[in-house]
């Protein structure tokens, strides 16, 4: 049964990935229903508030669900949210066995779904391809267990480690294929975060343009409210999805941004800047599960040294600009290799002419 379970769980994972970037604040989930060695129903969670993966699969299976085996990447829910419990739907359908890729980390479920199925006489097992099932929902898992978003840092750099020339020029270090991939990354995130210096220097739009997908929230870290009112992120409809995080608490100063439609988030003050731990907690409380951090080097360096970056995706271009450029991280106090921040490479691939390195800091990020 193990080989068969792996086969169908792989199919459920393929289905789950179709919902990535579309289901927040819910996880991406896939489900396959099998009877007599044949798939009779399958589905995935398509959007928050809509039917869950199990419901889509049960609708396709119809009466064939009775006595069938169900493969689902995440433990079926046992509580009523925007939709009824999936565990109850599986019980009503008369399925014989449920195989879950992982238990649900949501405290409202966390074993309760499988327990409900077992009480109804349905056989269950959990943990098939668990690491793969966890990998597709890392933001959901971190947010539901800590209340803090999962932060992915992205940058493009030359082979000699520069993100811009001595004059600050950075367009374009990476190739066209990589830039398209970055827009796909943006579309899967709840928010994009940059520092105010990036806004002033580059005046980015921080939108999804090269692929079909939703625009995430834009978060500008601006301790002293230096963001010009004329920048792209405050232009027209873009401003309503822009949050400016600051330590400036004077409502009269806020007014010029509020009139444009932006949101002001007043954060604690730490070491002369916005306290990033406080900002992440506030964003998490707003339901933000995932953040794509796109710079600048001071912000990225501070967050890396404080254990606030979960994953790094670095696009390395086959270009060299010399020692006068800008590094991706501004770090404090590192004077020896023993003090270096160590990374665990999780993937290396090629996109167009660029090499893309995905890594995670070896030390776990602080949940607070």
XYZ file of C-alpha atoms in Angstrom:
368
model
C 0.000 0.000 0.000
C 2.900 2.391 0.612
C 3.824 2.570 -3.091
C 0.164 3.084 -3.990
C -0.261 5.727 -1.283
C 2.783 7.617 -2.561
C 1.484 7.481 -6.125
C -1.862 9.049 -5.284
C -0.439 11.519 -2.780
C 1.873 12.806 -5.517
C -1.216 13.389 -7.651
C -2.903 15.198 -4.749
C 0.184 17.411 -4.375
C 0.079 18.279 -8.076
C -3.534 19.356 -7.650
C -2.786 21.331 -4.476
C -0.130 23.390 -6.262
C -2.805 24.714 -8.629
C -4.170 26.723 -5.720
C -0.890 28.283 -4.609
C -1.232 32.033 -4.224
C -5.026 31.866 -4.493
C -6.215 30.403 -1.193
C -4.740 32.669 1.510
C -5.494 32.739 4.411
C -6.336 29.079 3.826
C -3.747 26.455 2.838
C -3.404 24.992 -0.639
C -4.858 21.471 -0.562
C -5.344 18.700 -3.115
C -7.541 15.611 -2.876
C -7.827 12.369 -4.873
C -10.516 9.709 -4.411
C -9.661 6.169 -5.566
C -11.857 3.096 -5.883
C -10.801 -0.288 -7.210
C -7.501 1.151 -8.405
C -9.130 3.952 -10.396
C -9.380 7.682 -9.688
C -13.081 8.491 -9.434
C -12.828 12.050 -8.159
C -10.269 14.751 -7.547
C -10.134 18.419 -6.679
C -8.202 21.227 -5.062
C -8.977 24.264 -2.945
C -9.367 27.046 -5.493
C -9.972 30.145 -3.386
C -10.617 31.222 0.184
C -14.281 31.014 1.082
C -14.962 28.425 -1.618
C -15.386 24.649 -1.286
C -12.383 22.765 0.012
C -10.490 20.177 -2.024
C -12.388 17.246 -0.501
C -15.750 18.738 -1.463
C -14.717 19.225 -5.097
C -13.425 15.639 -5.211
C -16.565 14.210 -3.575
C -18.803 16.045 -6.059
C -16.903 14.475 -8.962
C -16.891 11.016 -7.393
C -20.616 10.993 -6.593
C -21.851 7.584 -5.415
C -18.458 6.068 -6.238
C -17.071 7.742 -3.107
C -18.740 5.061 -0.968
C -16.116 2.521 0.043
C -13.315 4.512 -1.630
C -9.862 5.589 -0.443
C -9.254 9.323 -0.090
C -5.841 10.958 -0.434
C -5.581 14.521 0.818
C -2.457 16.631 1.343
C -3.743 18.086 4.623
C -5.868 16.551 7.353
C -9.577 17.187 6.636
C -10.958 20.016 8.743
C -13.287 19.283 11.656
C -14.528 22.782 12.432
C -17.005 25.129 10.799
C -15.454 28.234 9.257
C -16.715 29.786 6.053
C -17.544 26.220 4.949
C -18.781 23.116 6.836
C -16.303 20.491 8.121
C -14.813 18.269 5.410
C -14.543 15.364 7.854
C -18.343 15.292 8.142
C -18.730 15.319 4.353
C -16.377 12.332 4.045
C -18.301 10.467 6.730
C -21.626 11.124 4.977
C -20.131 9.914 1.682
C -19.214 6.590 3.293
C -15.530 6.534 2.326
C -13.496 3.570 3.600
C -10.058 5.086 4.247
C -8.469 8.542 4.436
C -4.745 9.115 3.916
C -3.497 12.574 4.930
C -0.139 13.976 3.955
C 0.163 15.896 7.233
C -1.912 16.847 10.259
C -3.466 20.301 10.273
C -1.367 22.707 12.420
C -4.455 24.847 13.006
C -5.224 24.484 16.748
C -8.920 24.274 15.833
C -8.198 21.001 14.002
C -4.771 19.465 14.805
C -5.794 15.821 14.825
C -9.491 16.461 15.331
C -10.385 15.731 11.716
C -8.701 12.339 11.684
C -10.136 11.512 15.112
C -13.665 12.254 13.881
C -13.141 9.963 10.907
C -11.856 7.146 13.125
C -14.838 7.469 15.473
C -17.046 6.949 12.420
C -15.203 3.713 11.587
C -13.090 5.125 8.751
C -9.473 3.966 8.650
C -6.911 6.750 8.616
C -3.186 7.238 8.204
C -1.061 10.365 8.216
C 2.432 11.369 7.119
C 2.675 10.160 3.503
C 5.084 12.556 1.708
C 4.770 14.822 4.741
C 7.825 16.980 3.937
C 6.443 17.682 0.444
C 3.020 18.502 1.835
C 4.528 20.867 4.392
C 6.726 22.546 1.766
C 3.799 23.879 -0.255
C 2.206 25.523 2.789
C 5.116 26.965 4.763
C 3.526 30.444 5.059
C 0.247 28.970 6.327
C 2.061 26.746 8.817
C 4.205 29.555 10.211
C 1.343 32.019 10.447
C -1.144 29.636 12.060
C 1.398 28.509 14.661
C 3.169 31.818 15.432
C 0.925 34.597 14.141
C 3.856 35.949 12.096
C 4.211 35.944 8.278
C 6.698 33.789 6.373
C 9.318 36.107 4.838
C 11.059 35.323 1.544
C 13.913 37.592 0.514
C 14.468 38.042 -3.222
C 17.280 39.779 -5.044
C 19.133 39.762 -8.355
C 22.889 40.109 -8.221
C 25.902 39.872 -10.470
C 28.325 36.976 -10.214
C 30.599 39.151 -8.063
C 27.826 39.865 -5.576
C 26.478 43.300 -6.534
C 22.830 44.352 -6.708
C 23.608 47.703 -8.360
C 26.450 49.684 -9.880
C 28.278 52.429 -8.026
C 25.684 54.883 -9.392
C 22.801 52.771 -8.082
C 21.746 51.398 -11.478
C 20.213 47.922 -11.230
C 18.046 47.598 -14.355
C 18.515 45.011 -15.516
C 20.845 42.636 -13.734
C 18.686 39.561 -14.255
C 17.379 38.217 -17.548
C 13.836 38.594 -18.863
C 12.883 35.030 -17.898
C 13.961 35.654 -14.295
C 11.982 38.895 -14.118
C 8.888 37.055 -15.297
C 9.456 34.419 -12.619
C 9.701 37.144 -9.971
C 6.291 38.441 -11.001
C 4.969 34.908 -10.564
C 6.475 34.933 -7.071
C 4.792 38.269 -6.355
C 1.420 36.908 -7.432
C 1.695 34.103 -4.863
C 2.438 36.438 -1.938
C 0.165 38.368 0.382
C 2.535 41.340 0.508
C 5.701 42.848 -0.993
C 7.989 44.752 1.364
C 10.693 47.321 0.570
C 12.483 50.088 2.423
C 11.825 53.752 1.746
C 15.238 54.193 0.084
C 14.208 51.682 -2.591
C 11.027 53.672 -3.195
C 12.949 56.942 -3.508
C 15.727 55.519 -5.700
C 13.804 53.154 -8.006
C 10.173 54.358 -7.761
C 8.876 50.802 -8.351
C 5.235 49.897 -8.933
C 5.482 46.643 -6.942
C 2.694 45.086 -8.993
C 2.213 41.871 -10.974
C 2.558 42.645 -14.666
C 4.311 39.874 -16.637
C 1.982 37.052 -15.558
C -1.691 36.747 -14.704
C -2.219 37.101 -10.975
C -3.329 39.307 -8.123
C -1.380 42.320 -6.884
C -0.214 41.817 -3.305
C -0.249 44.449 -0.599
C 2.695 46.852 -0.765
C 4.472 47.527 2.527
C 6.917 50.457 2.697
C 9.176 50.561 5.746
C 9.590 54.286 6.313
C 10.659 55.233 9.830
C 10.399 59.016 9.374
C 7.796 59.186 6.590
C 10.128 60.261 3.797
C 8.067 58.645 1.027
C 7.346 61.258 -1.695
C 3.654 61.685 -2.426
C 4.309 61.448 -6.181
C 5.720 57.877 -6.237
C 4.047 55.065 -8.160
C 2.863 53.128 -5.101
C 0.758 56.148 -4.073
C -0.617 56.788 -7.542
C -4.335 56.252 -8.113
C -5.702 52.811 -7.286
C -2.292 51.533 -6.176
C -2.418 53.661 -3.014
C -5.383 51.780 -1.549
C -3.232 48.656 -1.339
C -0.181 50.415 0.092
C 0.800 50.305 3.763
C 3.438 52.664 5.129
C 5.064 51.359 8.321
C 6.521 54.130 10.439
C 7.339 55.217 13.981
C 5.863 58.679 13.354
C 2.734 58.851 15.501
C 1.518 62.381 14.685
C -1.879 62.097 12.923
C -1.348 65.463 11.201
C 1.759 64.079 9.500
C -0.143 60.967 8.464
C -2.872 62.987 6.784
C -1.037 63.640 3.508
C -0.738 59.876 2.898
C -4.205 59.038 4.168
C -5.691 61.525 1.694
C -4.065 59.527 -1.109
C -5.692 56.324 0.164
C -2.690 54.696 1.821
C -2.743 53.019 5.225
C -0.398 54.129 8.014
C 0.844 51.492 10.446
C 2.576 52.965 13.508
C 5.172 50.558 14.903
C 7.467 50.372 17.879
C 10.850 52.064 17.656
C 14.005 49.932 17.818
C 17.634 50.894 17.246
C 16.689 54.058 15.378
C 14.260 52.351 12.992
C 10.906 50.646 12.716
C 10.956 47.558 14.935
C 10.595 44.807 12.348
C 9.420 42.202 14.864
C 6.583 44.505 15.841
C 5.759 45.215 12.189
C 5.627 41.505 11.325
C 3.366 40.841 14.298
C 1.038 43.651 13.219
C 0.932 42.383 9.625
C 0.294 38.855 10.869
C -2.630 40.128 12.939
C -4.016 41.638 9.707
C -3.969 38.159 8.128
C -0.771 38.560 6.091
C 0.797 35.103 5.838
C 3.548 35.634 3.276
C 5.868 38.524 2.453
C 8.276 38.946 -0.446
C 11.082 41.172 0.771
C 12.665 42.990 -2.164
C 15.122 45.359 -0.457
C 17.011 47.434 0.263
C 20.278 46.241 1.673
C 19.942 47.858 5.129
C 16.463 46.451 5.653
C 17.418 43.009 4.334
C 20.608 42.920 6.384
C 18.843 43.896 9.590
C 16.091 41.326 9.100
C 18.590 38.577 8.259
C 20.720 39.259 11.331
C 17.631 39.335 13.544
C 16.347 35.983 12.295
C 13.342 37.431 10.476
C 13.995 35.964 7.011
C 12.787 32.406 6.437
C 13.971 31.870 2.876
C 16.230 33.527 0.306
C 15.814 33.353 -3.468
C 18.831 34.860 -5.213
C 19.079 35.302 -8.979
C 22.751 35.262 -9.979
C 23.424 36.826 -13.388
C 26.513 36.067 -15.515
C 27.741 39.658 -15.157
C 30.576 41.382 -13.307
C 30.663 45.066 -12.353
C 33.546 45.226 -9.872
C 34.076 46.156 -6.259
C 32.371 49.571 -6.286
C 28.836 48.197 -6.487
C 26.285 47.593 -3.743
C 25.995 44.352 -1.772
C 22.575 42.771 -1.138
C 22.994 42.910 2.649
C 24.366 45.566 4.972
C 25.429 43.587 8.044
C 26.724 44.776 11.386
C 29.638 43.464 13.436
C 30.821 40.567 11.276
C 34.607 40.556 11.405
C 35.396 36.845 11.000
C 34.138 33.859 9.033
C 33.021 32.278 12.305
C 30.426 35.062 12.596
C 29.083 34.558 9.065
C 25.390 33.788 8.702
C 25.247 30.223 7.450
C 22.697 29.075 4.888
C 21.299 25.722 3.844
C 20.961 25.518 0.057
C 17.601 23.900 -0.717
C 17.573 24.299 -4.495
C 19.766 25.458 -7.365
C 18.355 25.778 -10.865
C 18.720 27.770 -14.063
C 16.228 30.282 -15.445
C 17.240 31.762 -18.779
C 20.862 32.851 -18.443
C 20.665 33.168 -14.641
C 21.377 30.720 -11.835
C 18.722 30.763 -9.100
C 19.767 29.751 -5.602
C 17.171 29.055 -2.916
C 18.410 28.830 0.654
C 17.288 29.047 4.264
C 19.214 30.387 7.249
C 20.497 27.433 9.259
C 19.198 28.804 12.534
C 15.395 28.816 12.793
C 13.786 32.223 12.581
C 12.535 33.697 15.819
C 8.737 33.457 16.159
C 8.641 36.680 18.140
